[in-house]
């Protein structure tokens, strides 16, 4: 037999199924499968005819058929039976115990013990010295003694206190019953016993209103006390009380009431503002209705019911001029343009334009020139009013022009540039508000329809807006586009006065129902704040041109000065702090302060009153 | 208990031995005064009773000793030096001169009193209260009037008015004639204050138009040309004007509000108080702003004392404030004198005493102050029935005050020299 040794190793031989060879020999040559050209029929015939077919196996490694010998077949049978393959092996031979667990008298070997077994080990010594060194150096720490106390798991450590269990923990004890007093005694002192009238009254009282729910009784001894008839009933009521009245711990929030008030700065930190009365301007013999001041702040003009207009030197309270106008002066306005020296005065049905001839000569001369330079237009235009130049006698008194209206005029105001002025007529028609141009002597009525009784009108300081206050609303008109821009609800019953912040975005309105409404035009059409500091009707409100101050004058005779800071930052709302109540005016005919006005440059406020005086507070 | 010790420091006449005395704590100035007088009488048989005033650490004693020491935090256990000075005599009222209208300004010299009046005139009075001259010519209220030069034959004086002019007048004393020499034009507002410099050749004016202008005060025969094109109404006014027109030498601008008060602190420095809450110091030669003292109220009046080198200011509140014009950091008030109840309209330092000043206020009272007693004045002169608008103090010891009650009051106040340390 040729020694063929397949070198493919222990692999599934199916991998070579489709190849002609079945592996490689030691020299790397292919081992070819033996040629098999037997078909199924040949196989069957061979199985039937070959008597050794059952002992023929195929060698998978070579693919060759091998016929097993008798010994080999015998071995297979023995293995199948679970017997040793070697026929001569006897598994049941008696065993000889050479090394027993029992100590024998004679040792198995008689070799003397090694020297190393009784000489200390150098390696061990080396190791020990290393350990000792490490302990000395602190590299090895001695083992911590184990904590001997037992540790337990806290079952309730992470429990939610709001759970039902938590509620059990927050147990609210039942209210205790009142302890029995003297009246419950079987032998109460006589003052606890009810008299006949008291007993009668007790019987007639409602059960719920009775102070005692029983009548105290006296017995000679405890033995004689009968059973209490209402015992069961009262126990039952007590049970009902405990069971039906839910008991709850009151969660009280401690709120300091002062924290609820908005934090306002102290008035002391908001100086300067007027604090004391400094000067009294005396001279008028009747109520002083209106005030105005020259743009430089040197002159003050006041109009009164005594039919005169007085010009005052501000710093000394000296009356420089008195101009009789022959009628009650309802309103007065100094031209805000510093290059024009002109005062508009409302007297009955006309508006007088007066040159006070105060201040710079050049200026008031130029004002006269400006008025004289008027050239009448070629064709007469239809106007709602008549412009009448002053007569020579009137001219010498300072009156330059007279704008004659058809009805009584109650208010006049200048536009910031000093050419246009608006007047309000007491009328209910659409001709209530008129706008005049002084240089062209031309008037017009801006509104087609009447929207109610007009109280006050105002020009916006910088932009072409016009504010018209009726009894309850303030309407803002755009004069360029000729349309209504905004309608402000004042929440007041009757607006009396109005003033605009020099920045032009904030308005204050005073009303006869003693309210002052501050509007932030950027914020809303409703009042940003409604101040109710005055006790009686407000007559006048005013803004300071430079300082963050506004003031209101009222029938209660006081002027209230408030700090009104407006921020450029749109996100920050105005800060309003009342800073001072100024008193001084005597209340005459139920009227107190009729007009308030700020000095244009100093933090001073003027007030005119029904007592015929004008007062300056600084 | 007992407190303090009087250690005498007084005029030679009233010297007592320098021995500590024990004084009752509750004693007041009169008690102390009695004590000193007793000591003096003991030393000198023909001693007459003299009233004394007492100073502790430079502060006048105005209340019981113990209260004062508590307020000043002085221990009563230690020896306290109390100075004493002869009590200032009260000013003696002399004259009451009636005017036709409010008196806006007053300035007195050795012989005459010059007042500016709201009836558009300036007036000259003798010290006895006799009207000598009425200077009419302004078309508006005269706000200020000052002397420029005085000699026996003729005097120069200036008047400033609300009609925006300052007029330089020559007053011939012998003939008692007055002549307008120059009309100083250039201000565009009421001229509220004028001040003549120490050389008497220049003056400065402050006006409502926020400007200070420096003018020559020397009379000449030439007229300055007005540079601006005169328009028609101005021409008309010009023909009515008195004297030759004069234009300013220099204009100092820097104030943002009306100038209410102006003065020369020395030959080259002008000081001005304004409505813009500042006092500014200017170099008169160059016109430069030297420094600014900032207050928080409108200044009505400033006064400068060369003796103590302090500025006193009256503003639109109750206080008289003292400033150091030399201080560089500016706005530091050295002292406030508070007793008035209205605006202080006018202040004037004593020309002879470094501690004393006089003030007039809208509360109708003129007060005489010693800066060593800042809570209470030395004397209240409550004669006016209306606002006091101007005060003056002459070297001869005359106190003058004029006001809105049309009266000019004169007081004789013994000229006291600075006395402490004597």
Tab-separated table of N, CA, C and O in Angstrom, chain A residues 8 22 35 93 134 151 190 195 452 462 594:
chain	number	residue	atom	x	y	z
A	8	UNK	N	-4.623	18.233	3.981
A	8	UNK	CA	-5.582	19.351	4.085
A	8	UNK	C	-5.981	19.614	5.529
A	8	UNK	O	-6.488	20.667	5.869
A	22	UNK	N	-8.654	15.607	-3.956
A	22	UNK	CA	-9.268	15.622	-2.633
A	22	UNK	C	-8.301	16.199	-1.601
A	22	UNK	O	-8.600	16.286	-0.417
A	35	UNK	N	-11.125	7.028	-9.482
A	35	UNK	CA	-12.148	7.192	-10.510
A	35	UNK	C	-13.329	6.319	-10.168
A	35	UNK	O	-13.209	5.112	-9.914
A	93	UNK	N	-8.647	-6.205	37.625
A	93	UNK	CA	-7.502	-6.735	38.382
A	93	UNK	C	-7.525	-6.126	39.780
A	93	UNK	O	-7.959	-4.984	39.948
A	134	UNK	N	8.160	49.739	52.339
A	134	UNK	CA	6.957	50.386	51.776
A	134	UNK	C	6.045	50.879	52.885
A	134	UNK	O	5.461	51.961	52.788
A	151	UNK	N	-25.391	48.613	59.424
A	151	UNK	CA	-26.053	49.650	58.619
A	151	UNK	C	-27.355	49.078	58.097
A	151	UNK	O	-27.425	47.904	57.725
A	190	UNK	N	-73.500	80.236	92.943
A	190	UNK	CA	-74.822	80.786	92.604
A	190	UNK	C	-74.799	81.735	91.399
A	190	UNK	O	-75.777	81.838	90.669
A	195	UNK	N	-81.125	82.994	86.385
A	195	UNK	CA	-82.348	83.476	87.021
A	195	UNK	C	-83.526	83.132	86.112
A	195	UNK	O	-83.343	82.606	84.999
A	452	UNK	N	-68.262	117.198	19.872
A	452	UNK	CA	-68.505	117.441	21.296
A	452	UNK	C	-67.902	118.770	21.701
A	452	UNK	O	-67.231	119.425	20.903
A	462	UNK	N	-43.190	119.577	18.241
A	462	UNK	CA	-42.268	119.470	17.112
A	462	UNK	C	-42.925	118.943	15.842
A	462	UNK	O	-42.497	119.289	14.753
A	594	UNK	N	-56.123	128.501	39.810
A	594	UNK	CA	-56.758	128.491	38.493
A	594	UNK	C	-55.777	128.168	37.371
A	594	UNK	O	-56.175	127.672	36.333
